[in-house]
PDB file of C-alpha atoms in Angstrom:
ATOM      1  CA  UNK O   1      37.349  51.681  11.125  1.00 45.00           C
ATOM      2  CA  UNK O   2      36.923  48.192   9.687  1.00 47.00           C
ATOM      3  CA  UNK O   3      35.400  47.437   6.315  1.00 48.00           C
ATOM      4  CA  UNK O   4      31.714  46.520   6.237  1.00 51.00           C
ATOM      5  CA  UNK O   5      32.376  44.113   3.335  1.00 58.00           C
ATOM      6  CA  UNK O   6      33.661  40.846   4.857  1.00 55.00           C
ATOM      7  CA  UNK O   7      35.551  40.098   1.624  1.00 58.00           C
ATOM      8  CA  UNK O   8      37.568  43.297   2.123  1.00 65.00           C
ATOM      9  CA  UNK O   9      38.266  42.842   5.833  1.00 86.00           C
ATOM     10  CA  UNK O  10      41.888  42.168   6.623  1.00 93.00           C
ATOM     11  CA  UNK O  11      42.851  38.755   7.977  1.00 91.00           C
ATOM     12  CA  UNK O  12      45.561  38.995  10.608  1.00 93.00           C
ATOM     13  CA  UNK O  13      46.336  35.303  10.963  1.00 89.00           C
ATOM     14  CA  UNK O  14      49.865  35.131   9.537  1.00 92.00           C
ATOM     15  CA  UNK O  15      51.730  35.648  12.769  1.00 93.00           C
ATOM     16  CA  UNK O  16      54.161  38.075  11.088  1.00 96.00           C
ATOM     17  CA  UNK O  17      53.567  41.541   9.595  1.00 96.00           C
ATOM     18  CA  UNK O  18      54.931  40.495   6.191  1.00 97.00           C
ATOM     19  CA  UNK O  19      52.574  37.490   5.999  1.00 97.00           C
ATOM     20  CA  UNK O  20      49.598  39.629   7.020  1.00 97.00           C
ATOM     21  CA  UNK O  21      50.637  42.131   4.336  1.00 98.00           C
ATOM     22  CA  UNK O  22      50.758  39.386   1.686  1.00 97.00           C
ATOM     23  CA  UNK O  23      47.193  38.497   2.750  1.00 95.00           C
ATOM     24  CA  UNK O  24      45.948  41.869   1.502  1.00 96.00           C
ATOM     25  CA  UNK O  25      45.516  40.049  -1.816  1.00 94.00           C
ATOM     26  CA  UNK O  26      43.186  37.185  -1.068  1.00 89.00           C
ATOM     27  CA  UNK O  27      42.160  34.074  -2.975  1.00 88.00           C
ATOM     28  CA  UNK O  28      45.390  33.990  -4.980  1.00 90.00           C
ATOM     29  CA  UNK O  29      44.577  30.530  -6.392  1.00 87.00           C
ATOM     30  CA  UNK O  30      41.157  31.532  -7.696  1.00 84.00           C
ATOM     31  CA  UNK O  31      39.884  34.980  -8.614  1.00 89.00           C
ATOM     32  CA  UNK O  32      42.169  37.265  -6.583  1.00 91.00           C
ATOM     33  CA  UNK O  33      40.481  39.605  -4.114  1.00 92.00           C
ATOM     34  CA  UNK O  34      42.266  42.958  -3.820  1.00 95.00           C
ATOM     35  CA  UNK O  35      41.853  44.226  -0.279  1.00 96.00           C
ATOM     36  CA  UNK O  36      43.856  47.390  -1.023  1.00 96.00           C
ATOM     37  CA  UNK O  37      41.706  48.994  -3.738  1.00 96.00           C
ATOM     38  CA  UNK O  38      42.637  52.559  -2.785  1.00 96.00           C
ATOM     39  CA  UNK O  39      44.990  54.581  -0.570  1.00 96.00           C
ATOM     40  CA  UNK O  40      42.393  54.714   2.219  1.00 95.00           C
ATOM     41  CA  UNK O  41      42.381  50.905   2.413  1.00 96.00           C
ATOM     42  CA  UNK O  42      46.168  50.840   2.800  1.00 96.00           C
ATOM     43  CA  UNK O  43      45.905  53.481   5.533  1.00 95.00           C
ATOM     44  CA  UNK O  44      43.281  51.299   7.251  1.00 95.00           C
ATOM     45  CA  UNK O  45      45.510  48.213   6.972  1.00 96.00           C
ATOM     46  CA  UNK O  46      48.453  50.088   8.490  1.00 95.00           C
ATOM     47  CA  UNK O  47      46.243  51.149  11.399  1.00 93.00           C
ATOM     48  CA  UNK O  48      44.761  47.680  11.937  1.00 94.00           C
ATOM     49  CA  UNK O  49      48.239  46.108  11.654  1.00 94.00           C
ATOM     50  CA  UNK O  50      49.356  48.497  14.414  1.00 92.00           C
ATOM     51  CA  UNK O  51      51.927  50.088  12.123  1.00 93.00           C
ATOM     52  CA  UNK O  52      50.431  53.576  12.282  1.00 89.00           C
ATOM     53  CA  UNK O  53      52.212  56.507  13.885  1.00 85.00           C
ATOM     54  CA  UNK O  54      49.960  58.092  16.483  1.00 79.00           C
ATOM     55  CA  UNK O  55      46.179  58.121  16.583  1.00 77.00           C
ATOM     56  CA  UNK O  56      45.514  59.735  13.219  1.00 79.00           C
ATOM     57  CA  UNK O  57      45.200  57.576  10.086  1.00 81.00           C
ATOM     58  CA  UNK O  58      48.400  57.374   8.060  1.00 89.00           C
ATOM     59  CA  UNK O  59      48.414  59.679   5.063  1.00 93.00           C
ATOM     60  CA  UNK O  60      48.799  57.411   2.017  1.00 95.00           C
ATOM     61  CA  UNK O  61      49.278  58.665  -1.535  1.00 95.00           C
ATOM     62  CA  UNK O  62      48.419  56.887  -4.774  1.00 96.00           C
ATOM     63  CA  UNK O  63      52.167  56.326  -5.285  1.00 96.00           C
ATOM     64  CA  UNK O  64      52.460  54.786  -1.797  1.00 96.00           C
ATOM     65  CA  UNK O  65      49.639  52.403  -2.724  1.00 97.00           C
ATOM     66  CA  UNK O  66      51.256  51.440  -6.042  1.00 97.00           C
ATOM     67  CA  UNK O  67      54.615  50.884  -4.344  1.00 97.00           C
ATOM     68  CA  UNK O  68      52.935  48.865  -1.580  1.00 97.00           C
ATOM     69  CA  UNK O  69      51.263  46.520  -4.062  1.00 98.00           C
ATOM     70  CA  UNK O  70      54.555  45.953  -5.922  1.00 98.00           C
ATOM     71  CA  UNK O  71      56.322  45.288  -2.617  1.00 98.00           C
ATOM     72  CA  UNK O  72      53.550  42.949  -1.486  1.00 98.00           C
ATOM     73  CA  UNK O  73      53.892  40.781  -4.579  1.00 98.00           C
ATOM     74  CA  UNK O  74      57.701  40.701  -4.326  1.00 98.00           C
ATOM     75  CA  UNK O  75      57.418  39.681  -0.654  1.00 98.00           C
ATOM     76  CA  UNK O  76      54.914  36.979  -1.620  1.00 97.00           C
ATOM     77  CA  UNK O  77      57.256  35.534  -4.248  1.00 97.00           C
ATOM     78  CA  UNK O  78      60.344  35.752  -2.005  1.00 97.00           C
ATOM     79  CA  UNK O  79      58.600  34.027   0.903  1.00 97.00           C
ATOM     80  CA  UNK O  80      57.053  31.300  -1.253  1.00 97.00           C
ATOM     81  CA  UNK O  81      60.320  30.488  -3.016  1.00 97.00           C
ATOM     82  CA  UNK O  82      62.116  30.414   0.342  1.00 96.00           C
ATOM     83  CA  UNK O  83      59.412  28.053   1.646  1.00 95.00           C
ATOM     84  CA  UNK O  84      60.162  25.758  -1.305  1.00 95.00           C
ATOM     85  CA  UNK O  85      63.900  25.898  -0.598  1.00 94.00           C
ATOM     86  CA  UNK O  86      64.561  27.706  -3.870  1.00 95.00           C
ATOM     87  CA  UNK O  87      66.396  30.923  -4.724  1.00 94.00           C
ATOM     88  CA  UNK O  88      64.109  33.910  -5.338  1.00 95.00           C
ATOM     89  CA  UNK O  89      64.339  36.023  -8.466  1.00 97.00           C
ATOM     90  CA  UNK O  90      67.105  38.641  -8.174  1.00 97.00           C
ATOM     91  CA  UNK O  91      64.650  41.424  -9.078  1.00 98.00           C
ATOM     92  CA  UNK O  92      62.382  40.437  -6.161  1.00 98.00           C
ATOM     93  CA  UNK O  93      65.338  40.271  -3.776  1.00 97.00           C
ATOM     94  CA  UNK O  94      66.512  43.703  -4.933  1.00 98.00           C
ATOM     95  CA  UNK O  95      63.056  45.221  -4.516  1.00 98.00           C
ATOM     96  CA  UNK O  96      62.540  43.806  -1.011  1.00 98.00           C
ATOM     97  CA  UNK O  97      66.079  44.715   0.063  1.00 97.00           C
ATOM     98  CA  UNK O  98      65.682  48.242  -1.293  1.00 97.00           C
ATOM     99  CA  UNK O  99      62.444  48.719   0.665  1.00 97.00           C
ATOM    100  CA  UNK O 100      64.006  47.208   3.796  1.00 97.00           C
ATOM    101  CA  UNK O 101      66.975  49.610   3.568  1.00 96.00           C
ATOM    102  CA  UNK O 102      64.756  52.680   3.906  1.00 95.00           C
ATOM    103  CA  UNK O 103      64.130  54.254   7.309  1.00 93.00           C
ATOM    104  CA  UNK O 104      61.586  52.125   9.129  1.00 91.00           C
ATOM    105  CA  UNK O 105      59.303  52.793  12.067  1.00 90.00           C
ATOM    106  CA  UNK O 106      61.208  53.710  15.214  1.00 89.00           C
ATOM    107  CA  UNK O 107      59.689  52.107  18.324  1.00 89.00           C
ATOM    108  CA  UNK O 108      58.789  54.495  21.125  1.00 86.00           C
ATOM    109  CA  UNK O 109      58.006  54.081  24.807  1.00 89.00           C
ATOM    110  CA  UNK O 110      54.834  55.775  25.951  1.00 82.00           C
ATOM    111  CA  UNK O 111      51.474  56.387  24.347  1.00 82.00           C
ATOM    112  CA  UNK O 112      52.799  56.700  20.798  1.00 80.00           C
ATOM    113  CA  UNK O 113      54.119  53.306  19.685  1.00 81.00           C
ATOM    114  CA  UNK O 114      56.087  54.433  16.604  1.00 87.00           C
ATOM    115  CA  UNK O 115      57.661  57.524  15.119  1.00 85.00           C
ATOM    116  CA  UNK O 116      58.657  58.244  11.526  1.00 83.00           C
ATOM    117  CA  UNK O 117      59.096  61.201   9.222  1.00 84.00           C
ATOM    118  CA  UNK O 118      57.259  59.421   6.417  1.00 89.00           C
ATOM    119  CA  UNK O 119      54.880  57.056   8.228  1.00 88.00           C
ATOM    120  CA  UNK O 120      53.524  55.136   5.213  1.00 93.00           C
ATOM    121  CA  UNK O 121      56.973  54.545   3.688  1.00 94.00           C
ATOM    122  CA  UNK O 122      58.431  53.687   7.107  1.00 94.00           C
ATOM    123  CA  UNK O 123      55.672  51.132   7.752  1.00 95.00           C
ATOM    124  CA  UNK O 124      56.375  49.476   4.397  1.00 96.00           C
ATOM    125  CA  UNK O 125      60.104  49.422   5.243  1.00 96.00           C
ATOM    126  CA  UNK O 126      59.220  47.703   8.514  1.00 96.00           C
ATOM    127  CA  UNK O 127      57.184  45.092   6.612  1.00 97.00           C
ATOM    128  CA  UNK O 128      60.057  44.573   4.138  1.00 97.00           C
ATOM    129  CA  UNK O 129      62.554  44.096   6.988  1.00 97.00           C
ATOM    130  CA  UNK O 130      60.240  41.530   8.535  1.00 97.00           C
ATOM    131  CA  UNK O 131      60.164  39.687   5.187  1.00 98.00           C
ATOM    132  CA  UNK O 132      63.967  39.725   4.955  1.00 97.00           C
ATOM    133  CA  UNK O 133      64.307  38.328   8.481  1.00 97.00           C
ATOM    134  CA  UNK O 134      61.660  35.667   7.876  1.00 97.00           C
ATOM    135  CA  UNK O 135      62.774  34.504   4.417  1.00 96.00           C
ATOM    136  CA  UNK O 136      66.439  34.539   5.377  1.00 94.00           C
ATOM    137  CA  UNK O 137      66.068  32.859   8.751  1.00 94.00           C
ATOM    138  CA  UNK O 138      65.242  29.483  10.216  1.00 93.00           C
ATOM    139  CA  UNK O 139      61.590  30.370  10.873  1.00 94.00           C
ATOM    140  CA  UNK O 140      60.855  30.033   7.139  1.00 95.00           C
ATOM    141  CA  UNK O 141      60.631  26.278   7.763  1.00 94.00           C
ATOM    142  CA  UNK O 142      57.543  26.944   9.885  1.00 93.00           C
ATOM    143  CA  UNK O 143      55.684  29.046   7.296  1.00 94.00           C
ATOM    144  CA  UNK O 144      52.789  27.160   5.721  1.00 93.00           C
ATOM    145  CA  UNK O 145      49.951  27.806   3.339  1.00 90.00           C
ATOM    146  CA  UNK O 146      46.428  27.166   4.575  1.00 88.00           C
ATOM    147  CA  UNK O 147      45.159  23.642   3.840  1.00 84.00           C
ATOM    148  CA  UNK O 148      41.868  24.969   2.462  1.00 83.00           C
ATOM    149  CA  UNK O 149      42.187  24.803  -1.354  1.00 82.00           C
ATOM    150  CA  UNK O 150      40.118  28.000  -1.637  1.00 81.00           C
ATOM    151  CA  UNK O 151      42.456  29.891   0.694  1.00 85.00           C
ATOM    152  CA  UNK O 152      45.952  31.104  -0.116  1.00 84.00           C
ATOM    153  CA  UNK O 153      46.884  32.644   3.227  1.00 89.00           C
ATOM    154  CA  UNK O 154      50.351  32.015   4.606  1.00 93.00           C
ATOM    155  CA  UNK O 155      50.933  31.635   8.331  1.00 92.00           C
ATOM    156  CA  UNK O 156      53.715  30.915  10.779  1.00 90.00           C
ATOM    157  CA  UNK O 157      52.964  27.586  12.443  1.00 91.00           C
ATOM    158  CA  UNK O 158      53.744  28.308  16.069  1.00 86.00           C
ATOM    159  CA  UNK O 159      51.915  25.255  17.387  1.00 82.00           C
ATOM    160  CA  UNK O 160      53.924  22.979  19.652  1.00 80.00           C
ATOM    161  CA  UNK O 161      53.583  19.909  17.406  1.00 80.00           C
ATOM    162  CA  UNK O 162      53.991  21.953  14.165  1.00 79.00           C
ATOM    163  CA  UNK O 163      50.898  20.287  12.685  1.00 82.00           C
ATOM    164  CA  UNK O 164      48.703  23.305  12.129  1.00 80.00           C
ATOM    165  CA  UNK O 165      46.868  23.016   8.788  1.00 80.00           C
ATOM    166  CA  UNK O 166      44.576  26.018   8.645  1.00 77.00           C
ATOM    167  CA  UNK O 167      45.200  29.749   8.579  1.00 80.00           C
ATOM    168  CA  UNK O 168      42.862  29.839  11.569  1.00 72.00           C
ATOM    169  CA  UNK O 169      40.226  27.615  13.111  1.00 66.00           C
ATOM    170  CA  UNK O 170      37.736  30.489  12.982  1.00 71.00           C
ATOM    171  CA  UNK O 171      38.148  30.777   9.207  1.00 70.00           C
ATOM    172  CA  UNK O 172      39.149  27.702   7.246  1.00 77.00           C
ATOM    173  CA  UNK O 173      39.443  25.160  10.045  1.00 59.00           C
ATOM    174  CA  UNK O 174      35.789  25.582  10.938  1.00 61.00           C
ATOM    175  CA  UNK O 175      34.752  25.348   7.268  1.00 58.00           C
ATOM    176  CA  UNK O 176      36.693  22.078   6.948  1.00 53.00           C
ATOM    177  CA  UNK O 177      35.051  20.666  10.076  1.00 59.00           C
ATOM    178  CA  UNK O 178      31.581  21.571   8.769  1.00 59.00           C
ATOM    179  CA  UNK O 179      32.319  20.064   5.340  1.00 55.00           C
ATOM    180  CA  UNK O 180      33.623  16.862   6.956  1.00 54.00           C
ATOM    181  CA  UNK O 181      30.545  16.588   9.159  1.00 49.00           C
ATOM    182  CA  UNK O 182      28.188  17.098   6.206  1.00 59.00           C
ATOM    183  CA  UNK O 183      30.084  14.532   4.139  1.00 57.00           C
ATOM    184  CA  UNK O 184      29.894  11.955   6.935  1.00 58.00           C
ATOM    185  CA  UNK O 185      26.181  12.715   7.460  1.00 61.00           C
ATOM    186  CA  UNK O 186      25.410  12.233   3.743  1.00 63.00           C
ATOM    187  CA  UNK O 187      27.377   8.971   3.670  1.00 61.00           C
ATOM    188  CA  UNK O 188      25.530   7.682   6.751  1.00 60.00           C
ATOM    189  CA  UNK O 189      22.110   8.589   5.313  1.00 64.00           C
ATOM    190  CA  UNK O 190      22.742   6.687   2.044  1.00 68.00           C
ATOM    191  CA  UNK O 191      23.485   3.409   3.830  1.00 66.00           C
TER     192      UNK O 191
END
């Protein structure tokens, strides 16, 4: 159920549902890459993020998708301003708080992980609550943006030394290592 286009595959490197949700818009500093082009993509993200109710794909409407994109951008702004130690815009706070106040996914023991009357809306409420807890708590000090200038992914640095620079070694860390090696090789060959 994953996308065949690597540009549209979902990166789950944030360490928190709200950060992975923000990553559904990639390359924010360049030409943004929308990874939620249609309701089916949002349903796929909810499934891959393990926020789906049961085995069936979540039913997502066009309105759910529009609301999800608005929420995603508000979460992005709230988290980034909190990272900078600044106060977020009141409209963003209101939007995130409003989404977080809705019924969220109820955890369940057994084969079905979650239950909800409105699964798509409940999953978005769960993401909003995660954003509230992250932006309003002490863990915000550990949220970083990937050190790759072409990447805009946010991640929770859970490394022991708190020196993580890349969203993941498999993605940007490896690219940086390759670029450094090539640069050193070119410099050595011109001597």
